[in-house]
Amino acid sequence: CTGALEIAAKLIGLEKDDEVITTPITFIATALAPLEQGAKIVFADIDPITYNIDPKDIERKITKKTKAIFVVHLDGRPCDMDEIMKIAKKYSLYVVEDCAHSPGGEYKGKKLGSIGDIGCFSFHARKNISTLGEGGMITTNNDQFGEEIPTLRGIGFKRFSQPIVNEFGEEVSTDYVSIRGKIPSHYRMNDFQAAVGSVQLKKLPMINKIRQEIADYYTEELSKIRGITPPPLLPYPCVSTNHRYTCLYDEKITGIPFSTFKQRMFKFGVATAHTYLPI
C-alpha cells in the first residue's frame, strides 16, 4: 500500500508546496507519500463517531494550495465519502482512498477504492488477506491513470511501444520513460505472491463475513461492561471489513489505568494496544 500511495502521489502530480489534507490517525505511510513529492501535509481532525477524517474539518483546512485529500478507511470502517466527494468536486481536488484496512468494504453499495480517483490496498501479513507477507494493489476510475500506473510501478517500462534500435544496432522492443516528469519506481510482486493473492481474493467475502460475526459478538458482550465503549454504528449504509476492533476505554469509570488493564488482559491471552498515535 505504501508503494500504491507513492504512485498515487505521482499520478495526481503533487509538487513542492502543494498541500494535501489527511487524517493524523493513520499509519505514517499515508503522509509519507505526499511528503516524498515535496507536498505539505495538513491534518484535519477526526469525527468522534466514525474515528475517520471529519468532512467539516476538511473544508475548514482548504486553501488555494490544496491539491488533494488522502482519506483513510480506518479499521475498515468507511469514511463519509458522499460528503468528501462533494467537497472535492466543489474545490477541484483529487481524492486518494487509503484502503489498507478495507479490502471488500462498501459505502452505500460502492466498493471502497472505487469512489475516489485512486484506491490503495495492502496485502501485508497483518491485513485481512495477504500475499505471502507483503504486497498491494492500486485501483482507479481514471483512464489516463490506468495507462500510466504500469509504467510508474514497473521502473519506467513502457509496454506495447514500437521497436527501437539500440546503440549496438540491435532491435529492442521497449524503452524506459518517465510519466509527466515523475520518476518511476520498481514495485512488482513476484508470481507466487500474485497466485496466492488471486486465491485470497476469492476467499475475501468469507473472511470478512467471519470478521463481522466476531465483531458483532464483541459488541454484544462488551456493551455490558461499564467503561468500555464498542465502536459505534456508522450513520450511513456501509459494510465494514473489521480489520481492527477499536474501543474507547475510560479509566475514570473503570478505576484501572489502561497500562494495568492491558497487562491483566494479556495474562488471560487477550492482546490489546493503543490505536495509532497521531502522526
Short mmCIF file of N, CA and C in Angstrom, two decimals, residues 135-246:
data_model
loop_
_atom_site.label_atom_id
_atom_site.label_comp_id
_atom_site.label_asym_id
_atom_site.label_seq_id
_atom_site.Cartn_x
_atom_site.Cartn_y
_atom_site.Cartn_z
N GLY A 135 2.68 -7.02 -0.15
CA GLY A 135 2.00 -6.89 -1.44
C GLY A 135 0.96 -5.80 -1.37
N GLY A 136 0.42 -5.42 -2.51
CA GLY A 136 -0.59 -4.38 -2.52
C GLY A 136 -1.28 -4.30 -3.86
N MET A 137 -2.20 -3.33 -3.96
CA MET A 137 -2.97 -3.16 -5.19
C MET A 137 -3.35 -1.69 -5.31
N ILE A 138 -3.44 -1.22 -6.55
CA ILE A 138 -3.89 0.14 -6.80
C ILE A 138 -5.03 0.10 -7.82
N THR A 139 -6.08 0.88 -7.57
CA THR A 139 -7.23 0.92 -8.45
C THR A 139 -7.51 2.36 -8.86
N THR A 140 -8.14 2.54 -10.02
CA THR A 140 -8.50 3.89 -10.46
C THR A 140 -9.66 3.83 -11.44
N ASN A 141 -10.45 4.90 -11.46
CA ASN A 141 -11.51 5.07 -12.46
C ASN A 141 -11.07 6.02 -13.57
N ASN A 142 -9.83 6.47 -13.50
CA ASN A 142 -9.30 7.45 -14.45
C ASN A 142 -8.52 6.71 -15.55
N ASP A 143 -8.97 6.81 -16.79
CA ASP A 143 -8.35 6.07 -17.89
C ASP A 143 -6.88 6.42 -18.07
N GLN A 144 -6.56 7.71 -17.96
CA GLN A 144 -5.17 8.13 -18.12
C GLN A 144 -4.30 7.52 -17.02
N PHE A 145 -4.77 7.59 -15.79
CA PHE A 145 -4.02 6.99 -14.68
C PHE A 145 -3.85 5.49 -14.90
N GLY A 146 -4.91 4.84 -15.41
CA GLY A 146 -4.84 3.40 -15.66
C GLY A 146 -3.76 3.03 -16.65
N GLU A 147 -3.54 3.89 -17.64
CA GLU A 147 -2.48 3.63 -18.62
C GLU A 147 -1.09 3.91 -18.04
N GLU A 148 -1.01 4.88 -17.10
CA GLU A 148 0.29 5.29 -16.58
C GLU A 148 0.78 4.43 -15.41
N ILE A 149 -0.13 3.82 -14.68
CA ILE A 149 0.26 3.05 -13.48
C ILE A 149 1.27 1.95 -13.78
N PRO A 150 1.06 1.09 -14.82
CA PRO A 150 2.04 0.03 -15.07
C PRO A 150 3.46 0.57 -15.30
N THR A 151 3.57 1.73 -15.94
CA THR A 151 4.89 2.31 -16.20
C THR A 151 5.51 2.84 -14.91
N LEU A 152 4.71 3.52 -14.08
CA LEU A 152 5.24 4.07 -12.83
C LEU A 152 5.62 2.98 -11.84
N ARG A 153 4.90 1.87 -11.84
CA ARG A 153 5.22 0.77 -10.90
C ARG A 153 6.29 -0.17 -11.45
N GLY A 154 6.54 -0.10 -12.77
CA GLY A 154 7.44 -1.06 -13.41
C GLY A 154 8.71 -0.45 -13.93
N ILE A 155 9.32 0.42 -13.13
CA ILE A 155 10.63 1.03 -13.39
C ILE A 155 10.72 1.73 -14.75
N GLY A 156 9.57 2.26 -15.22
CA GLY A 156 9.56 3.03 -16.45
C GLY A 156 9.40 2.21 -17.71
N PHE A 157 9.16 0.92 -17.57
CA PHE A 157 8.98 0.05 -18.74
C PHE A 157 7.69 0.44 -19.45
N LYS A 158 7.81 0.88 -20.69
CA LYS A 158 6.65 1.29 -21.46
C LYS A 158 6.17 0.14 -22.32
N ARG A 159 5.02 -0.40 -21.97
CA ARG A 159 4.51 -1.56 -22.68
C ARG A 159 3.98 -1.18 -24.06
N PHE A 160 4.06 -2.13 -24.97
CA PHE A 160 3.48 -2.01 -26.31
C PHE A 160 4.10 -0.86 -27.12
N SER A 161 5.33 -0.44 -26.75
CA SER A 161 5.97 0.62 -27.53
C SER A 161 6.53 0.05 -28.83
N GLN A 162 6.77 0.92 -29.80
CA GLN A 162 7.32 0.48 -31.08
C GLN A 162 8.78 0.05 -30.91
N PRO A 163 9.22 -0.96 -31.67
CA PRO A 163 10.63 -1.39 -31.57
C PRO A 163 11.58 -0.24 -31.87
N ILE A 164 12.67 -0.18 -31.13
CA ILE A 164 13.69 0.83 -31.39
C ILE A 164 15.03 0.13 -31.54
N VAL A 165 15.99 0.83 -32.12
CA VAL A 165 17.32 0.26 -32.33
C VAL A 165 18.27 0.85 -31.29
N ASN A 166 18.97 -0.02 -30.56
CA ASN A 166 19.88 0.47 -29.52
C ASN A 166 21.24 0.85 -30.13
N GLU A 167 22.18 1.24 -29.26
CA GLU A 167 23.47 1.75 -29.74
C GLU A 167 24.30 0.69 -30.45
N PHE A 168 23.93 -0.59 -30.30
CA PHE A 168 24.67 -1.66 -30.95
C PHE A 168 24.00 -2.11 -32.25
N GLY A 169 22.96 -1.37 -32.67
CA GLY A 169 22.25 -1.71 -33.89
C GLY A 169 21.25 -2.83 -33.72
N GLU A 170 20.98 -3.22 -32.45
CA GLU A 170 20.03 -4.29 -32.19
C GLU A 170 18.62 -3.70 -32.01
N GLU A 171 17.63 -4.44 -32.54
CA GLU A 171 16.25 -4.01 -32.38
C GLU A 171 15.73 -4.48 -31.03
N VAL A 172 15.26 -3.57 -30.22
CA VAL A 172 14.70 -3.92 -28.91
C VAL A 172 13.24 -3.49 -28.88
N SER A 173 12.47 -4.14 -28.03
CA SER A 173 11.01 -3.98 -28.10
C SER A 173 10.46 -2.94 -27.14
N THR A 174 11.31 -2.28 -26.39
CA THR A 174 10.77 -1.34 -25.42
C THR A 174 11.76 -0.22 -25.13
N ASP A 175 11.26 0.82 -24.50
CA ASP A 175 12.12 1.87 -23.96
C ASP A 175 11.64 2.19 -22.56
N TYR A 176 12.39 3.03 -21.87
CA TYR A 176 12.07 3.37 -20.48
C TYR A 176 11.78 4.86 -20.40
N VAL A 177 10.68 5.22 -19.72
CA VAL A 177 10.22 6.60 -19.74
C VAL A 177 9.84 7.07 -18.34
N SER A 178 9.73 8.39 -18.20
CA SER A 178 9.10 8.96 -17.01
C SER A 178 7.67 9.32 -17.38
N ILE A 179 6.85 9.55 -16.39
CA ILE A 179 5.46 9.92 -16.63
C ILE A 179 5.26 11.36 -16.19
N ARG A 180 5.04 12.24 -17.15
CA ARG A 180 4.84 13.66 -16.85
C ARG A 180 5.92 14.19 -15.90
N GLY A 181 7.16 13.74 -16.15
CA GLY A 181 8.29 14.20 -15.35
C GLY A 181 8.49 13.47 -14.04
N LYS A 182 7.61 12.51 -13.71
CA LYS A 182 7.72 11.76 -12.46
C LYS A 182 8.58 10.52 -12.67
N ILE A 183 9.55 10.32 -11.80
CA ILE A 183 10.47 9.19 -11.92
C ILE A 183 9.76 7.91 -11.47
N PRO A 184 9.76 6.87 -12.28
CA PRO A 184 9.08 5.63 -11.92
C PRO A 184 9.85 4.85 -10.84
N SER A 185 9.17 3.89 -10.25
CA SER A 185 9.76 3.04 -9.21
C SER A 185 9.64 1.58 -9.62
N HIS A 186 10.14 0.72 -8.75
CA HIS A 186 10.15 -0.72 -9.02
C HIS A 186 9.30 -1.42 -7.97
N TYR A 187 8.00 -1.52 -8.25
CA TYR A 187 7.06 -2.11 -7.29
C TYR A 187 6.38 -3.32 -7.93
N ARG A 188 7.11 -4.40 -8.09
CA ARG A 188 6.49 -5.59 -8.69
C ARG A 188 6.57 -6.75 -7.71
N MET A 189 5.40 -7.30 -7.36
CA MET A 189 5.40 -8.53 -6.57
C MET A 189 5.74 -9.69 -7.49
N ASN A 190 6.16 -10.83 -6.91
CA ASN A 190 6.53 -11.96 -7.77
C ASN A 190 5.31 -12.82 -8.11
N ASP A 191 5.51 -13.79 -8.99
CA ASP A 191 4.41 -14.60 -9.49
C ASP A 191 3.75 -15.44 -8.40
N PHE A 192 4.56 -15.92 -7.45
CA PHE A 192 4.00 -16.72 -6.36
C PHE A 192 3.05 -15.88 -5.52
N GLN A 193 3.46 -14.64 -5.22
CA GLN A 193 2.60 -13.74 -4.44
C GLN A 193 1.30 -13.45 -5.18
N ALA A 194 1.42 -13.21 -6.49
CA ALA A 194 0.23 -12.92 -7.28
C ALA A 194 -0.73 -14.11 -7.30
N ALA A 195 -0.19 -15.32 -7.38
CA ALA A 195 -1.02 -16.52 -7.38
C ALA A 195 -1.77 -16.66 -6.05
N VAL A 196 -1.04 -16.44 -4.95
CA VAL A 196 -1.66 -16.51 -3.62
C VAL A 196 -2.74 -15.43 -3.50
N GLY A 197 -2.42 -14.22 -3.98
CA GLY A 197 -3.39 -13.12 -3.90
C GLY A 197 -4.66 -13.42 -4.67
N SER A 198 -4.54 -14.06 -5.83
CA SER A 198 -5.72 -14.39 -6.63
C SER A 198 -6.65 -15.33 -5.87
N VAL A 199 -6.07 -16.29 -5.16
CA VAL A 199 -6.89 -17.22 -4.37
C VAL A 199 -7.47 -16.51 -3.15
N GLN A 200 -6.65 -15.67 -2.50
CA GLN A 200 -7.13 -14.94 -1.32
C GLN A 200 -8.31 -14.03 -1.66
N LEU A 201 -8.27 -13.38 -2.83
CA LEU A 201 -9.37 -12.50 -3.24
C LEU A 201 -10.69 -13.27 -3.32
N LYS A 202 -10.63 -14.52 -3.78
CA LYS A 202 -11.85 -15.33 -3.84
C LYS A 202 -12.39 -15.64 -2.45
N LYS A 203 -11.49 -15.71 -1.47
CA LYS A 203 -11.90 -16.03 -0.09
C LYS A 203 -12.30 -14.78 0.71
N LEU A 204 -12.03 -13.60 0.14
CA LEU A 204 -12.23 -12.35 0.90
C LEU A 204 -13.65 -12.19 1.44
N PRO A 205 -14.71 -12.44 0.66
CA PRO A 205 -16.06 -12.29 1.23
C PRO A 205 -16.29 -13.18 2.45
N MET A 206 -15.79 -14.42 2.39
CA MET A 206 -15.94 -15.33 3.52
C MET A 206 -15.17 -14.83 4.74
N ILE A 207 -13.94 -14.37 4.51
CA ILE A 207 -13.09 -13.87 5.60
C ILE A 207 -13.74 -12.65 6.27
N ASN A 208 -14.25 -11.73 5.45
CA ASN A 208 -14.88 -10.53 6.01
C ASN A 208 -16.18 -10.87 6.74
N LYS A 209 -16.90 -11.88 6.26
CA LYS A 209 -18.13 -12.31 6.93
C LYS A 209 -17.81 -12.86 8.33
N ILE A 210 -16.74 -13.65 8.43
CA ILE A 210 -16.33 -14.20 9.73
C ILE A 210 -15.93 -13.06 10.67
N ARG A 211 -15.19 -12.10 10.15
CA ARG A 211 -14.78 -10.94 10.96
C ARG A 211 -16.00 -10.17 11.47
N GLN A 212 -17.02 -10.03 10.63
CA GLN A 212 -18.23 -9.33 11.04
C GLN A 212 -18.94 -10.07 12.17
N GLU A 213 -18.99 -11.39 12.08
CA GLU A 213 -19.63 -12.19 13.13
C GLU A 213 -18.88 -12.04 14.45
N ILE A 214 -17.54 -12.02 14.38
CA ILE A 214 -16.73 -11.85 15.59
C ILE A 214 -16.94 -10.45 16.17
N ALA A 215 -16.97 -9.44 15.30
CA ALA A 215 -17.17 -8.06 15.76
C ALA A 215 -18.55 -7.91 16.41
N ASP A 216 -19.56 -8.53 15.84
CA ASP A 216 -20.91 -8.46 16.42
C ASP A 216 -20.93 -9.09 17.82
N TYR A 217 -20.21 -10.20 17.97
CA TYR A 217 -20.13 -10.85 19.29
C TYR A 217 -19.43 -9.95 20.31
N TYR A 218 -18.28 -9.37 19.89
CA TYR A 218 -17.58 -8.44 20.78
C TYR A 218 -18.50 -7.31 21.22
N THR A 219 -19.21 -6.71 20.26
CA THR A 219 -20.07 -5.57 20.58
C THR A 219 -21.16 -5.96 21.57
N GLU A 220 -21.77 -7.11 21.35
CA GLU A 220 -22.84 -7.57 22.24
C GLU A 220 -22.32 -7.76 23.67
N GLU A 221 -21.17 -8.38 23.82
CA GLU A 221 -20.65 -8.69 25.16
C GLU A 221 -19.99 -7.47 25.83
N LEU A 222 -19.21 -6.71 25.07
CA LEU A 222 -18.50 -5.57 25.66
C LEU A 222 -19.44 -4.43 26.03
N SER A 223 -20.61 -4.38 25.40
CA SER A 223 -21.61 -3.35 25.74
C SER A 223 -22.11 -3.50 27.17
N LYS A 224 -21.89 -4.66 27.76
CA LYS A 224 -22.34 -4.93 29.13
C LYS A 224 -21.34 -4.44 30.18
N ILE A 225 -20.17 -3.99 29.73
CA ILE A 225 -19.09 -3.62 30.66
C ILE A 225 -18.97 -2.11 30.73
N ARG A 226 -19.13 -1.57 31.94
CA ARG A 226 -19.01 -0.12 32.11
C ARG A 226 -17.56 0.31 31.91
N GLY A 227 -17.38 1.41 31.18
CA GLY A 227 -16.04 1.94 30.95
C GLY A 227 -15.43 1.51 29.64
N ILE A 228 -16.07 0.57 28.94
CA ILE A 228 -15.60 0.15 27.62
C ILE A 228 -16.71 0.40 26.61
N THR A 229 -16.43 1.24 25.61
CA THR A 229 -17.42 1.57 24.59
C THR A 229 -17.02 0.96 23.26
N PRO A 230 -17.81 0.00 22.75
CA PRO A 230 -17.50 -0.59 21.44
C PRO A 230 -17.62 0.44 20.34
N PRO A 231 -17.08 0.15 19.16
CA PRO A 231 -17.20 1.09 18.03
C PRO A 231 -18.67 1.36 17.74
N PRO A 232 -19.09 2.63 17.67
CA PRO A 232 -20.50 2.93 17.40
C PRO A 232 -20.86 2.60 15.96
N LEU A 233 -22.16 2.37 15.73
CA LEU A 233 -22.63 2.13 14.37
C LEU A 233 -22.43 3.39 13.54
N LEU A 234 -22.04 3.21 12.29
CA LEU A 234 -21.85 4.36 11.41
C LEU A 234 -23.20 4.90 10.94
N PRO A 235 -23.30 6.22 10.78
CA PRO A 235 -24.60 6.83 10.48
C PRO A 235 -24.99 6.79 9.00
N TYR A 236 -24.45 5.84 8.23
CA TYR A 236 -24.80 5.72 6.82
C TYR A 236 -24.64 4.25 6.42
N PRO A 237 -25.35 3.80 5.38
CA PRO A 237 -25.26 2.40 4.96
C PRO A 237 -23.85 2.05 4.49
N CYS A 238 -23.29 1.00 5.05
CA CYS A 238 -21.94 0.62 4.65
C CYS A 238 -21.64 -0.80 5.12
N VAL A 239 -20.53 -1.33 4.63
CA VAL A 239 -20.03 -2.63 5.05
C VAL A 239 -18.60 -2.44 5.53
N SER A 240 -18.37 -2.71 6.81
CA SER A 240 -17.01 -2.61 7.37
C SER A 240 -16.29 -3.94 7.18
N THR A 241 -14.98 -3.86 7.02
CA THR A 241 -14.18 -5.09 6.93
C THR A 241 -13.64 -5.52 8.29
N ASN A 242 -13.86 -4.68 9.31
CA ASN A 242 -13.46 -5.02 10.68
C ASN A 242 -12.01 -5.48 10.77
N HIS A 243 -11.13 -4.72 10.13
CA HIS A 243 -9.70 -5.06 10.19
C HIS A 243 -9.21 -5.02 11.63
N ARG A 244 -9.65 -4.01 12.36
CA ARG A 244 -9.35 -3.93 13.80
C ARG A 244 -10.65 -3.58 14.53
N TYR A 245 -10.67 -3.87 15.82
CA TYR A 245 -11.85 -3.58 16.63
C TYR A 245 -11.43 -2.59 17.72
N THR A 246 -11.77 -1.31 17.51
CA THR A 246 -11.26 -0.25 18.37
C THR A 246 -12.33 0.22 19.34
#
